């Protein structure tokens, strides 16, 4: 994830004013989130 992300400050999690939290879409779309990391692709290749 982006360490300088203005929305999540590099945490990958965005806190809304109502207290709810969700994945930072900016980091997700940029491909920096762990859920879409290269490790996932590697595991598929091994299978
Ligand atoms: Zn972010």
PDB file of N, CA and C and ligand atoms in Angstrom:
ATOM      1  N   UNK A   1       0.835  -1.194   0.000  1.00  0.00           N
ATOM      2  CA  UNK A   1       0.000   0.000   0.000  1.00  0.00           C
ATOM      3  C   UNK A   1       0.874   1.249   0.000  1.00  0.00           C
ATOM      4  N   UNK A   2       0.271   2.330  -0.343  1.00  0.00           N
ATOM      5  CA  UNK A   2       1.036   3.564  -0.450  1.00  0.00           C
ATOM      6  C   UNK A   2       1.260   4.200   0.919  1.00  0.00           C
ATOM      7  N   UNK A   3       2.519   4.374   1.294  1.00  0.00           N
ATOM      8  CA  UNK A   3       2.828   4.947   2.599  1.00  0.00           C
ATOM      9  C   UNK A   3       2.403   6.402   2.692  1.00  0.00           C
ATOM     10  N   UNK A   4       2.312   7.053   1.547  1.00  0.00           N
ATOM     11  CA  UNK A   4       1.960   8.478   1.554  1.00  0.00           C
ATOM     12  C   UNK A   4       0.516   8.690   1.134  1.00  0.00           C
ATOM     13  N   UNK A   5      -0.301   7.636   1.222  1.00  0.00           N
ATOM     14  CA  UNK A   5      -1.694   7.755   0.820  1.00  0.00           C
ATOM     15  C   UNK A   5      -2.432   8.713   1.759  1.00  0.00           C
ATOM     16  N   UNK A   6      -3.069   9.747   1.235  1.00  0.00           N
ATOM     17  CA  UNK A   6      -3.756  10.748   2.047  1.00  0.00           C
ATOM     18  C   UNK A   6      -5.037  10.210   2.684  1.00  0.00           C
ATOM     19  N   UNK A   7      -5.581   9.127   2.132  1.00  0.00           N
ATOM     20  CA  UNK A   7      -6.846   8.608   2.653  1.00  0.00           C
ATOM     21  C   UNK A   7      -6.646   7.652   3.822  1.00  0.00           C
ATOM     22  N   UNK A   8      -5.628   6.791   3.736  1.00  0.00           N
ATOM     23  CA  UNK A   8      -5.427   5.789   4.791  1.00  0.00           C
ATOM     24  C   UNK A   8      -4.101   5.966   5.504  1.00  0.00           C
ATOM     25  N   UNK A   9      -3.294   6.916   5.075  1.00  0.00           N
ATOM     26  CA  UNK A   9      -2.001   7.174   5.701  1.00  0.00           C
ATOM     27  C   UNK A   9      -1.112   5.939   5.697  1.00  0.00           C
ATOM     28  N   UNK A  10      -1.270   5.098   4.678  1.00  0.00           N
ATOM     29  CA  UNK A  10      -0.400   3.927   4.552  1.00  0.00           C
ATOM     30  C   UNK A  10      -0.870   2.711   5.313  1.00  0.00           C
ATOM     31  N   UNK A  11      -2.046   2.778   5.946  1.00  0.00           N
ATOM     32  CA  UNK A  11      -2.544   1.641   6.717  1.00  0.00           C
ATOM     33  C   UNK A  11      -3.360   0.693   5.855  1.00  0.00           C
ATOM     34  N   UNK A  12      -3.888   1.186   4.738  1.00  0.00           N
ATOM     35  CA  UNK A  12      -4.719   0.357   3.874  1.00  0.00           C
ATOM     36  C   UNK A  12      -6.162   0.329   4.339  1.00  0.00           C
ATOM     37  N   UNK A  13      -6.432   0.960   5.481  1.00  0.00           N
ATOM     38  CA  UNK A  13      -7.786   1.007   6.028  1.00  0.00           C
ATOM     39  C   UNK A  13      -8.245   2.453   6.167  1.00  0.00           C
ATOM     40  N   UNK A  14      -9.446   2.736   5.688  1.00  0.00           N
ATOM     41  CA  UNK A  14      -9.987   4.087   5.783  1.00  0.00           C
ATOM     42  C   UNK A  14     -11.079   4.140   6.846  1.00  0.00           C
ATOM     43  N   UNK A  15     -10.985   5.105   7.743  1.00  0.00           N
ATOM     44  CA  UNK A  15     -12.015   5.272   8.768  1.00  0.00           C
ATOM     45  C   UNK A  15     -12.950   6.407   8.365  1.00  0.00           C
ATOM     46  N   UNK A  16     -14.239   6.084   8.274  1.00  0.00           N
ATOM     47  CA  UNK A  16     -15.210   7.106   7.925  1.00  0.00           C
ATOM     48  C   UNK A  16     -15.606   7.900   9.167  1.00  0.00           C
ATOM     49  N   UNK A  17     -16.239   9.031   8.950  1.00  0.00           N
ATOM     50  CA  UNK A  17     -16.632   9.892  10.067  1.00  0.00           C
ATOM     51  C   UNK A  17     -17.658   9.215  10.967  1.00  0.00           C
ATOM     52  N   UNK A  18     -18.427   8.269  10.400  1.00  0.00           N
ATOM     53  CA  UNK A  18     -19.442   7.579  11.202  1.00  0.00           C
ATOM     54  C   UNK A  18     -18.853   6.429  12.006  1.00  0.00           C
ATOM     55  N   UNK A  19     -17.543   6.205  11.901  1.00  0.00           N
ATOM     56  CA  UNK A  19     -16.881   5.179  12.696  1.00  0.00           C
ATOM     57  C   UNK A  19     -16.654   3.885  11.947  1.00  0.00           C
ATOM     58  N   UNK A  20     -17.258   3.731  10.772  1.00  0.00           N
ATOM     59  CA  UNK A  20     -17.076   2.496  10.012  1.00  0.00           C
ATOM     60  C   UNK A  20     -15.712   2.495   9.329  1.00  0.00           C
ATOM     61  N   UNK A  21     -15.202   1.303   9.059  1.00  0.00           N
ATOM     62  CA  UNK A  21     -13.906   1.186   8.393  1.00  0.00           C
ATOM     63  C   UNK A  21     -14.043   0.326   7.149  1.00  0.00           C
ATOM     64  N   UNK A  22     -13.211   0.605   6.163  1.00  0.00           N
ATOM     65  CA  UNK A  22     -13.221  -0.206   4.949  1.00  0.00           C
ATOM     66  C   UNK A  22     -11.872  -0.135   4.259  1.00  0.00           C
ATOM     67  N   UNK A  23     -11.657  -1.046   3.337  1.00  0.00           N
ATOM     68  CA  UNK A  23     -10.406  -1.067   2.603  1.00  0.00           C
ATOM     69  C   UNK A  23     -10.222   0.218   1.819  1.00  0.00           C
ATOM     70  N   UNK A  24      -8.999   0.718   1.776  1.00  0.00           N
ATOM     71  CA  UNK A  24      -8.714   1.933   1.026  1.00  0.00           C
ATOM     72  C   UNK A  24      -8.768   1.625  -0.466  1.00  0.00           C
ATOM     73  N   UNK A  25      -9.751   2.167  -1.142  1.00  0.00           N
ATOM     74  CA  UNK A  25      -9.931   1.874  -2.563  1.00  0.00           C
ATOM     75  C   UNK A  25      -8.770   2.410  -3.381  1.00  0.00           C
ATOM     76  N   UNK A  26      -8.210   3.523  -2.973  1.00  0.00           N
ATOM     77  CA  UNK A  26      -7.088   4.101  -3.719  1.00  0.00           C
ATOM     78  C   UNK A  26      -5.918   3.125  -3.753  1.00  0.00           C
ATOM     79  N   UNK A  27      -5.600   2.554  -2.592  1.00  0.00           N
ATOM     80  CA  UNK A  27      -4.496   1.603  -2.524  1.00  0.00           C
ATOM     81  C   UNK A  27      -4.874   0.313  -3.247  1.00  0.00           C
ATOM     82  N   UNK A  28      -6.127  -0.081  -3.136  1.00  0.00           N
ATOM     83  CA  UNK A  28      -6.580  -1.312  -3.778  1.00  0.00           C
ATOM     84  C   UNK A  28      -6.457  -1.186  -5.294  1.00  0.00           C
ATOM     85  N   UNK A  29      -6.909  -0.081  -5.838  1.00  0.00           N
ATOM     86  CA  UNK A  29      -6.867   0.125  -7.280  1.00  0.00           C
ATOM     87  C   UNK A  29      -5.435   0.275  -7.788  1.00  0.00           C
ATOM     88  N   UNK A  30      -4.563   0.770  -6.935  1.00  0.00           N
ATOM     89  CA  UNK A  30      -3.174   0.962  -7.345  1.00  0.00           C
ATOM     90  C   UNK A  30      -2.407  -0.351  -7.326  1.00  0.00           C
ATOM     91  N   UNK A  31      -3.047  -1.399  -6.778  1.00  0.00           N
ATOM     92  CA  UNK A  31      -2.426  -2.723  -6.777  1.00  0.00           C
ATOM     93  C   UNK A  31      -1.419  -2.916  -5.673  1.00  0.00           C
ATOM     94  N   UNK A  32      -1.476  -2.083  -4.651  1.00  0.00           N
ATOM     95  CA  UNK A  32      -0.506  -2.180  -3.580  1.00  0.00           C
ATOM     96  C   UNK A  32      -1.015  -2.963  -2.374  1.00  0.00           C
ATOM     97  N   UNK A  33      -2.276  -3.403  -2.423  1.00  0.00           N
ATOM     98  CA  UNK A  33      -2.823  -4.135  -1.293  1.00  0.00           C
ATOM     99  C   UNK A  33      -2.358  -5.587  -1.311  1.00  0.00           C
ATOM    100  N   UNK A  34      -2.229  -6.202  -0.128  1.00  0.00           N
ATOM    101  CA  UNK A  34      -1.738  -7.565  -0.012  1.00  0.00           C
ATOM    102  C   UNK A  34      -2.684  -8.572  -0.671  1.00  0.00           C
ATOM    103  N   UNK A  35      -3.980  -8.252  -0.695  1.00  0.00           N
ATOM    104  CA  UNK A  35      -4.959  -9.206  -1.225  1.00  0.00           C
ATOM    105  C   UNK A  35      -4.714  -9.484  -2.695  1.00  0.00           C
ATOM    106  N   UNK A  36      -4.071  -8.571  -3.362  1.00  0.00           N
ATOM    107  CA  UNK A  36      -3.789  -8.779  -4.789  1.00  0.00           C
ATOM    108  C   UNK A  36      -2.275  -8.763  -5.039  1.00  0.00           C
ATOM    109  N   UNK A  37      -1.527  -9.208  -4.051  1.00  0.00           N
ATOM    110  CA  UNK A  37      -0.076  -9.173  -4.175  1.00  0.00           C
ATOM    111  C   UNK A  37       0.417 -10.301  -5.071  1.00  0.00           C
ATOM    112  N   UNK A  38       1.680 -10.275  -5.369  1.00  0.00           N
ATOM    113  CA  UNK A  38       2.265 -11.306  -6.225  1.00  0.00           C
ATOM    114  C   UNK A  38       2.238 -12.669  -5.541  1.00  0.00           C
ATOM    115  N   UNK A  39       2.183 -12.674  -4.209  1.00  0.00           N
ATOM    116  CA  UNK A  39       2.177 -13.943  -3.475  1.00  0.00           C
ATOM    117  C   UNK A  39       0.961 -14.773  -3.850  1.00  0.00           C
ATOM    118  N   UNK A  40      -0.153 -14.117  -4.062  1.00  0.00           N
ATOM    119  CA  UNK A  40      -1.377 -14.839  -4.432  1.00  0.00           C
ATOM    120  C   UNK A  40      -1.191 -15.507  -5.784  1.00  0.00           C
ATOM    121  N   UNK A  41      -0.587 -14.789  -6.706  1.00  0.00           N
ATOM    122  CA  UNK A  41      -0.354 -15.353  -8.038  1.00  0.00           C
ATOM    123  C   UNK A  41       0.591 -16.529  -7.952  1.00  0.00           C
ATOM    124  N   UNK A  42       1.592 -16.414  -7.102  1.00  0.00           N
ATOM    125  CA  UNK A  42       2.562 -17.507  -6.972  1.00  0.00           C
ATOM    126  C   UNK A  42       1.895 -18.771  -6.465  1.00  0.00           C
ATOM    127  N   UNK A  43       0.978 -18.634  -5.504  1.00  0.00           N
ATOM    128  CA  UNK A  43       0.308 -19.797  -4.944  1.00  0.00           C
ATOM    129  C   UNK A  43      -0.516 -20.506  -6.014  1.00  0.00           C
ATOM    130  N   UNK A  44      -1.093 -19.736  -6.916  1.00  0.00           N
ATOM    131  CA  UNK A  44      -1.891 -20.333  -7.984  1.00  0.00           C
ATOM    132  C   UNK A  44      -0.991 -21.112  -8.944  1.00  0.00           C
ATOM    133  N   UNK A  45       0.163 -20.564  -9.209  1.00  0.00           N
ATOM    134  CA  UNK A  45       1.095 -21.232 -10.129  1.00  0.00           C
ATOM    135  C   UNK A  45       1.539 -22.576  -9.574  1.00  0.00           C
ATOM    136  N   UNK A  46       1.806 -22.605  -8.258  1.00  0.00           N
ATOM    137  CA  UNK A  46       2.266 -23.841  -7.634  1.00  0.00           C
ATOM    138  C   UNK A  46       1.193 -24.918  -7.687  1.00  0.00           C
ATOM    139  N   UNK A  47      -0.072 -24.530  -7.558  1.00  0.00           N
ATOM    140  CA  UNK A  47      -1.160 -25.512  -7.584  1.00  0.00           C
ATOM    141  C   UNK A  47      -1.293 -26.082  -8.990  1.00  0.00           C
TER     142      UNK A  47
HETATM  143 ZN1  LIG B   1      -4.716   4.279   0.855  1.00  0.00          ZN
END
